[in-house]
Structures are given as C-alpha cells and as structure tokens.
XYZ file of C-alpha atoms in Angstrom:
432
model
C 16.229 15.312 23.650
C 17.574 15.164 20.094
C 16.069 12.604 17.714
C 17.639 11.439 14.451
C 15.407 9.765 11.857
C 16.966 7.748 9.042
C 14.570 7.556 6.092
C 12.144 10.137 4.739
C 9.367 7.898 3.475
C 5.814 8.039 4.793
C 6.627 6.632 8.240
C 9.759 8.741 8.767
C 8.093 11.973 7.676
C 4.980 11.275 9.763
C 7.217 10.721 12.802
C 9.242 13.865 12.130
C 6.074 15.931 11.640
C 4.655 14.686 14.933
C 7.882 15.330 16.840
C 8.213 18.801 15.347
C 4.606 19.594 16.307
C 5.498 18.704 19.904
C 8.646 20.867 19.705
C 11.222 18.094 19.820
C 14.674 18.674 18.317
C 14.473 16.382 15.262
C 16.317 15.831 11.987
C 15.244 13.381 9.290
C 17.671 12.291 6.570
C 16.822 10.713 3.215
C 18.931 9.721 0.224
C 16.403 11.138 -2.284
C 17.055 14.602 -3.665
C 13.364 15.287 -4.358
C 10.445 14.046 -2.235
C 8.250 13.901 -5.352
C 10.655 11.432 -6.999
C 9.193 8.443 -5.206
C 7.987 5.000 -6.166
C 4.439 3.806 -5.651
C 1.154 5.253 -6.815
C -1.573 5.338 -4.208
C -1.961 4.602 -0.528
C -5.047 3.558 1.422
C -5.512 5.138 4.842
C -8.120 3.491 7.019
C -9.793 5.175 9.981
C -6.992 4.180 12.371
C -4.289 5.637 10.131
C -6.246 8.865 9.717
C -6.728 9.159 13.478
C -2.960 8.753 13.909
C -2.277 11.445 11.299
C -4.626 13.858 13.069
C -2.434 13.463 16.151
C 0.787 13.953 14.199
C 0.109 16.967 11.973
C -1.568 20.342 12.368
C -5.266 20.563 11.398
C -4.524 22.543 8.239
C -2.030 19.879 7.088
C -4.565 17.104 7.664
C -7.147 19.085 5.696
C -4.669 19.433 2.811
C -4.347 15.649 2.720
C -8.092 15.045 2.693
C -8.606 17.725 0.031
C -6.539 15.549 -2.310
C -7.987 12.165 -1.305
C -10.541 9.815 -2.851
C -13.317 8.375 -0.636
C -13.782 4.614 -0.704
C -17.416 5.025 0.400
C -18.200 6.517 -3.033
C -16.794 3.518 -4.921
C -18.709 0.511 -6.180
C -18.126 -2.830 -4.448
C -14.789 -4.429 -5.279
C -14.843 -7.342 -7.724
C -12.960 -10.610 -8.191
C -12.495 -11.819 -11.789
C -10.836 -14.770 -13.464
C -8.157 -14.446 -16.171
C -10.837 -14.414 -18.899
C -12.748 -11.498 -17.379
C -15.535 -13.605 -15.852
C -16.958 -12.276 -12.585
C -16.372 -14.570 -9.595
C -17.580 -12.471 -6.666
C -18.172 -9.003 -5.276
C -16.628 -7.667 -2.092
C -18.529 -6.012 0.766
C -20.353 -2.726 0.309
C -18.198 0.313 1.035
C -20.894 2.835 1.976
C -19.807 3.001 5.614
C -16.056 2.809 4.992
C -14.038 5.696 6.497
C -10.998 4.809 4.364
C -9.507 7.110 1.757
C -7.013 6.679 -1.075
C -4.342 9.267 -1.768
C -1.461 9.575 -4.223
C 1.772 8.531 -2.551
C 3.577 11.556 -4.020
C 0.923 13.915 -2.638
C 1.056 12.356 0.820
C 4.852 12.458 0.956
C 5.010 16.039 -0.316
C 2.483 17.381 2.200
C 4.185 15.554 5.070
C 7.544 16.968 3.948
C 6.032 20.450 4.114
C 5.000 19.724 7.707
C 8.579 18.714 8.551
C 10.035 21.793 6.855
C 13.755 22.502 7.290
C 14.203 19.488 9.577
C 14.219 17.296 6.439
C 17.715 16.845 4.974
C 17.732 15.412 1.442
C 20.577 13.815 -0.469
C 22.049 12.110 2.625
C 22.749 8.364 2.374
C 23.344 6.517 5.646
C 26.275 4.098 5.540
C 26.352 2.988 9.169
C 25.479 3.497 12.812
C 28.090 4.443 15.423
C 27.978 4.853 19.179
C 29.896 7.276 21.371
C 31.597 6.213 24.608
C 28.484 7.238 26.547
C 26.294 5.077 24.283
C 24.685 7.891 22.297
C 24.054 6.819 18.674
C 25.154 8.592 15.503
C 24.133 8.211 11.872
C 27.149 8.032 9.550
C 26.627 9.376 6.018
C 28.321 8.964 2.665
C 27.904 12.716 2.247
C 28.756 15.125 5.070
C 29.461 14.701 8.781
C 27.822 12.199 11.118
C 24.827 13.305 13.187
C 24.529 12.399 16.864
C 21.373 12.240 18.980
C 19.736 10.822 22.089
C 17.533 8.517 19.995
C 18.063 7.216 16.457
C 15.063 5.816 14.565
C 15.311 3.717 11.405
C 12.473 4.444 8.993
C 14.493 3.294 6.011
C 12.286 0.590 4.539
C 12.434 -3.132 3.950
C 16.216 -3.152 3.445
C 16.837 -1.000 6.512
C 20.456 -0.447 7.511
C 19.314 0.564 11.001
C 17.203 -2.555 11.599
C 19.978 -4.754 10.224
C 22.378 -3.107 12.679
C 19.988 -3.833 15.545
C 19.007 -7.375 14.553
C 22.365 -8.448 13.159
C 20.608 -9.696 10.024
C 18.027 -8.599 7.443
C 14.578 -8.183 8.969
C 12.636 -9.301 5.880
C 13.015 -11.641 2.925
C 11.533 -11.998 -0.581
C 8.128 -13.660 -0.747
C 8.757 -15.163 -4.176
C 6.367 -12.721 -5.865
C 7.447 -9.955 -8.258
C 5.167 -6.992 -8.910
C 4.910 -4.570 -11.828
C 2.776 -1.466 -11.370
C 1.464 1.258 -13.659
C -1.238 3.859 -14.296
C -3.981 3.904 -16.920
C -6.484 6.716 -17.351
C -10.081 5.472 -17.457
C -10.655 7.532 -20.605
C -7.905 5.555 -22.348
C -9.905 2.328 -22.136
C -12.632 1.205 -24.510
C -16.245 1.681 -23.462
C -16.897 -1.995 -22.724
C -13.828 -2.350 -20.502
C -14.637 0.897 -18.681
C -18.100 -0.484 -17.994
C -16.738 -3.841 -16.823
C -14.195 -2.362 -14.419
C -16.416 0.512 -13.307
C -15.598 2.795 -10.369
C -14.257 -0.024 -8.221
C -11.052 -1.833 -7.426
C -10.671 -5.336 -8.819
C -8.502 -8.421 -8.637
C -8.162 -10.883 -11.516
C -6.626 -14.264 -10.761
C -4.964 -16.969 -12.824
C -2.905 -20.122 -12.330
C 0.787 -20.253 -11.466
C 0.735 -17.314 -9.025
C -0.339 -14.741 -11.589
C -2.755 -11.969 -10.687
C -3.705 -8.463 -11.758
C -4.864 -5.947 -9.167
C -6.658 -2.875 -10.565
C -7.220 -0.065 -8.092
C -9.594 2.807 -8.842
C -8.599 6.324 -7.821
C -10.567 9.521 -8.443
C -9.809 12.437 -6.084
C -12.096 14.651 -8.197
C -15.241 12.581 -8.790
C -14.936 10.782 -5.454
C -13.513 13.715 -3.498
C -13.526 13.504 0.291
C -13.867 17.274 0.794
C -15.627 19.866 -1.332
C -12.531 22.003 -1.825
C -11.561 22.030 -5.528
C -9.275 25.066 -5.173
C -7.021 23.325 -2.665
C -6.656 19.999 -4.439
C -3.007 18.897 -4.808
C -3.509 15.356 -6.099
C -1.225 14.042 -8.825
C -4.219 12.107 -10.178
C -6.647 14.565 -11.772
C -9.347 12.233 -13.089
C -10.642 8.645 -12.929
C -7.537 6.444 -13.038
C -6.757 2.757 -12.660
C -3.621 2.053 -10.639
C -2.760 -1.553 -11.438
C -0.306 -4.127 -10.192
C 0.669 -7.256 -12.144
C 2.005 -10.134 -10.045
C 4.119 -13.120 -11.119
C 6.225 -15.754 -9.367
C 9.888 -14.821 -9.116
C 11.939 -16.485 -11.862
C 14.769 -15.818 -14.295
C 12.145 -14.472 -16.714
C 10.679 -11.965 -14.270
C 14.171 -11.000 -13.075
C 15.045 -10.139 -16.684
C 11.804 -8.162 -17.018
C 12.807 -6.000 -14.054
C 15.616 -4.518 -16.156
C 13.190 -3.279 -18.834
C 11.503 0.108 -19.020
C 8.626 1.811 -20.838
C 7.052 0.131 -23.853
C 9.531 -2.775 -23.710
C 8.395 -3.643 -20.189
C 4.736 -3.224 -21.125
C 5.153 -5.631 -24.058
C 6.967 -8.147 -21.863
C 4.120 -8.063 -19.333
C 1.513 -8.699 -22.021
C 3.579 -11.613 -23.340
C 3.983 -13.097 -19.865
C 0.250 -12.905 -19.197
C -0.462 -14.342 -22.649
C 1.604 -17.430 -21.865
C -0.705 -18.024 -18.892
C -3.836 -18.005 -21.027
C -5.079 -14.551 -20.002
C -7.582 -13.001 -22.399
C -6.773 -9.779 -24.203
C -9.847 -8.212 -22.622
C -8.498 -8.477 -19.080
C -5.159 -7.001 -20.187
C -6.452 -3.816 -21.818
C -5.632 -1.823 -18.678
C -1.988 -2.911 -19.078
C -1.909 -2.528 -22.845
C -3.072 1.090 -22.651
C -1.004 2.155 -19.642
C 1.298 5.163 -19.657
C 4.632 3.502 -20.597
C 6.662 5.779 -18.340
C 4.547 4.849 -15.312
C 5.382 1.131 -15.346
C 7.902 -0.063 -12.773
C 8.953 -3.324 -11.094
C 9.275 -4.139 -7.404
C 9.872 -7.225 -5.274
C 7.454 -8.259 -2.522
C 9.391 -8.510 0.736
C 7.891 -9.594 4.041
C 8.917 -9.908 7.670
C 7.724 -12.738 9.907
C 4.033 -12.693 10.804
C 4.889 -13.725 14.388
C 4.960 -10.818 16.831
C 7.859 -12.326 18.805
C 10.065 -12.245 15.685
C 9.589 -8.511 15.085
C 12.078 -6.011 16.550
C 14.173 -8.856 18.042
C 16.489 -6.643 20.075
C 16.732 -5.090 23.505
C 15.079 -1.646 23.704
C 17.447 1.279 23.895
C 18.598 4.424 22.145
C 18.230 2.974 18.628
C 14.934 1.675 17.271
C 13.042 1.366 13.983
C 9.500 1.441 12.610
C 7.377 0.695 9.547
C 8.782 -1.576 6.853
C 12.177 -1.518 8.558
C 10.599 -3.772 11.221
C 7.476 -5.295 9.636
C 8.024 -5.134 5.856
C 4.589 -5.764 4.383
C 3.591 -6.705 0.813
C 1.003 -4.334 -0.704
C -1.608 -7.105 -0.908
C -3.728 -5.766 1.969
C -3.210 -2.012 1.446
C -2.177 -1.592 5.095
C 1.606 -1.095 5.130
C 1.735 2.698 5.008
C -1.086 3.037 7.506
C 0.746 0.759 9.937
C 3.901 2.899 9.612
C 1.895 6.046 10.378
C 0.385 4.366 13.446
C 3.907 3.341 14.524
C 4.939 6.989 14.276
C 1.999 8.177 16.393
C 2.773 5.548 19.039
C 6.434 6.574 19.257
C 5.571 10.271 19.511
C 3.103 9.584 22.339
C 5.692 7.541 24.228
C 8.407 10.170 23.748
C 6.037 12.830 25.066
C 5.868 10.851 28.298
C 9.670 11.034 28.464
C 9.568 14.790 27.903
C 7.007 15.193 30.687
C 9.184 13.214 33.079
C 6.713 10.354 33.641
C 8.972 7.673 32.147
C 12.523 7.106 30.944
C 13.648 6.829 27.334
C 14.476 3.081 27.394
C 11.104 2.251 28.975
C 9.249 4.435 26.468
C 11.046 2.748 23.542
C 10.290 -0.684 25.017
C 6.588 0.151 25.301
C 6.519 1.497 21.748
C 8.212 -1.617 20.353
C 5.794 -3.917 22.209
C 2.827 -2.117 20.613
C 4.525 -2.168 17.197
C 5.126 -5.939 17.323
C 1.404 -6.607 17.735
C 0.416 -4.077 15.067
C 3.021 -5.380 12.619
C 1.975 -8.981 13.140
C -1.684 -8.171 12.472
C -0.827 -6.218 9.318
C 1.488 -8.905 7.962
C -1.008 -11.682 8.654
C -3.643 -9.876 6.562
C -1.223 -9.153 3.702
C 0.274 -12.645 3.578
C -3.109 -14.335 3.084
C -3.103 -13.227 -0.558
C 0.575 -14.109 -1.024
C 0.036 -17.630 0.346
C -3.028 -18.114 -1.806
C -0.997 -17.087 -4.870
C 1.756 -19.511 -3.939
C -0.840 -22.285 -3.668
C -1.811 -21.766 -7.323
C 1.837 -22.189 -8.387
C 1.804 -25.976 -8.021
C 0.573 -28.520 -10.601
C -2.498 -29.267 -8.470
C -3.115 -25.641 -7.567
C -2.848 -24.505 -11.182
C -5.207 -27.257 -12.355
C -7.774 -26.413 -9.669
C -7.591 -22.706 -10.552
C -8.135 -23.379 -14.261
C -11.060 -25.763 -13.715
C -12.733 -24.102 -10.734
C -12.931 -20.478 -11.858
C -15.331 -21.124 -14.795
C -17.597 -23.043 -12.400
C -17.489 -20.229 -9.841
C -18.261 -17.702 -12.588
C -21.266 -19.750 -13.750
C -22.596 -20.116 -10.189
C -22.177 -16.383 -9.625
C -23.975 -15.618 -12.890
C -26.906 -17.897 -12.009
C -27.090 -16.425 -8.520
C -27.262 -12.876 -9.838
C -29.885 -13.892 -12.406
C -31.965 -15.504 -9.657
C -31.759 -12.414 -7.485
C -32.784 -10.164 -10.371
C -35.753 -12.418 -11.188
C -36.962 -12.722 -7.590
C -38.736 -9.322 -7.299
C -40.660 -9.970 -10.503
C -41.737 -13.418 -9.278
C -42.902 -11.978 -5.953
C -44.876 -9.295 -7.764
C -46.485 -11.913 -10.024
C -47.671 -13.953 -7.042
C -48.990 -10.830 -5.298
C -50.918 -9.282 -8.238
C -51.426 -12.126 -10.664
C -49.769 -10.140 -13.440
C -47.314 -11.913 -15.725
C -43.906 -10.317 -16.123
C -41.863 -10.789 -19.305
C-alpha cells in the first residue's frame, strides 16, 4: 500500500513518521523549502497528544521532543486581566497537568527527522487526479504527479485536498485577526515581569480586543533533565503573545506591515481602545522581526458537518477538516491524534482484518467527534470576543471589569487576612 500525504505541517509529518515506523510506503510533500521556515511560535501538547506521539515515533524521537519542552506543571496559575492591567481572576492550579509546551519549529524539525527522505520539500500541489481504476494522484506545479493507494490531505485550513473532496472550502474566517510575536522576559521592566510572572495570561477589552501572553521556558521549566540534548529555539524565559482584533479595513491594512511598522500600528490600535501602556509593554518591547499576522479560520463545530464526503481512497486530517482557532491551544494536538488514529486503522488493513475504505470510514468517524470537541472549546473564546463587539457588549465590558477587579482584590485581601484572624481567636494575640 502506497500512501501520499499532501502537507508537511505537524499533522502531516506526524502521520508520515507513524507510517514509516510501521514500514508503509509513504511520501509527504510540502511547498516549503525549509521545515524551520514555519509560522507559529509554540504548541501545547496535552496528555492525549503526547500518548499519540509515543505511538507514532520511536522512543528516542519522543525523548528529543520532551528534552526541548516546557512543563506546564511548573508554571504559576494562569491569570485573566482587564485592559488596564487589573487582575480579574486566576485559572486552575497546574501542578497535576501533564501538558507541555514546545516551539513549533522544534517540533516540526524533529518530526521531519523522523520522516527522513520520505519528506519532499518545494512541491506545491495544484490538484488531485484519479486514474481509470480510481487510484488518486497528487498533481504538482513542480515535477511529475505522484500516484498512490491512499492520498491524505494535511494541507491546513485552506486545503486543496479537502476542497476537492467537499466541493467547497471546509472552513471560513471567524471575523478575528491575530498578530503574534515574541518578547524575552529580560526585555521587560521589573514591575511588568513581576506582574506577568511565570504564567500565561489573557487581557481583555471591549470591541473584540484581547491580548494573550503565553509563557515558555524550556530551560527553567524543563520537562527532562537533559541540558546537552536540548534543541529548543527558545533558550530562556519568553513571552509568546497574540494580539486579537475584529476584522476590518484597518486590520486588513495592518496585515501588510512588517517589523517596527507593524509593532507601532498594534500599539496605536490598542491605544484607541483605551488600553493602558502598562499592559502593552510586552508588545512594545517585542522582537520586531518576530511579529506576524494571521486570520482565525474555523470549521463547523457540528460533527456531522466535518468530512462531509463518502469514505474512499482520498481523505484529510487536522486543520484541513477541522480548522481550529488557537484560542484553546488544542489544534495541533488534535491533528496529531488524527494521525495516530489513521495509522492504527491502516495497520488493520495491512494485517488483513479490514479493507481500506472501511478503515478510512472508521478513521473519519473518530475524527469528526474529535474535531467537534476541539472546535467547541476553541470557539467559546471567539464567541465571547464577538459578544464584546456590540454597543451593549462593549459597554458591559468597560463597566464590569473594574467591578470584577475590585471584587477579586477584596477576596484576595480577605483570604490573606483569614489566617491571622484565626490565630488571634486561638491565642488571643493581636496581629498588625
């Protein structure tokens, strides 16, 4: 059985690595000329995604990934802030979290090493063809077509393969535009470093504006004690941030900017929304070359809308089927789990216990449920942001967040005073 994979992102490479480990004849094609030249900054892998990776790659490859990862259990609790830097709430404690964060470039590079010569770079797919016997082929702008028994689209939210199967795009814009960048913790002032701490944060404002600030430290929060084998792009405490705005002519124009010009435009856009300079320091001091724009695309959250085609010799996975905004940190993990599911089902074909169409049908049924769950979690934040982009929603956001901050402050003060009060009642001593 020969398998053709279109797209060498995280999902496509994970699939190819798993197939190669099980000695399938596989080729994966990607338009990039360098796997390290990739968008995105860090990826969260929960316990389910890690379990899938352990099935897909050799033990030494999985160890390489963990050697370069940052453990969420070593982070402080996440925080929710308002646009003026006032604390609204803390998230749950992370001490028992099995999740890890890893640089996207590191993850893609290590997976590409696992695929080896089966990865073909610089190949752009222009279409899908079928032979008289029904076998599919990938048609390329560069070089000859490639024919196989199964063709898998792992080519992202604007997938040519999924569009071929569905007869239409499989995702659409959410109305939110994102701008991401990197800022070293040492580049911030002391007070802002103390405020943000070793945690991830979200700051919210009216009119669908928000600033996510992720904390990544593969050295200080290392998963494995293996400093000699660390391959992480991030070499110290770093904030990976994402600025979010409603899609408009202004944000569309901002997407054409680069470097310091884009950074200045972001600060101006936040300033128009009444954001304080304090909350924007992480943007103001970002590496200019790290800042990039991207559109949030999403598929339907309903399982019955995902992979709306009859199962056969062409299928797709990951964002090609269930394009997911980054607002839940689950998209890449879901693609990896898709890959593990498809490999397991293809192994049953190789062993003679099922046929290829039935195996693909079973895989797609599992993927629909997984994709729906992932999208539902991610779209909660998107829908909440949309709700603040109405006159009423904006007014409620502006008036409610100071009240929430005050209640949170009083609650924390009460909790800090409670032990002293208990001690006073028990001993009779007066505490200052």
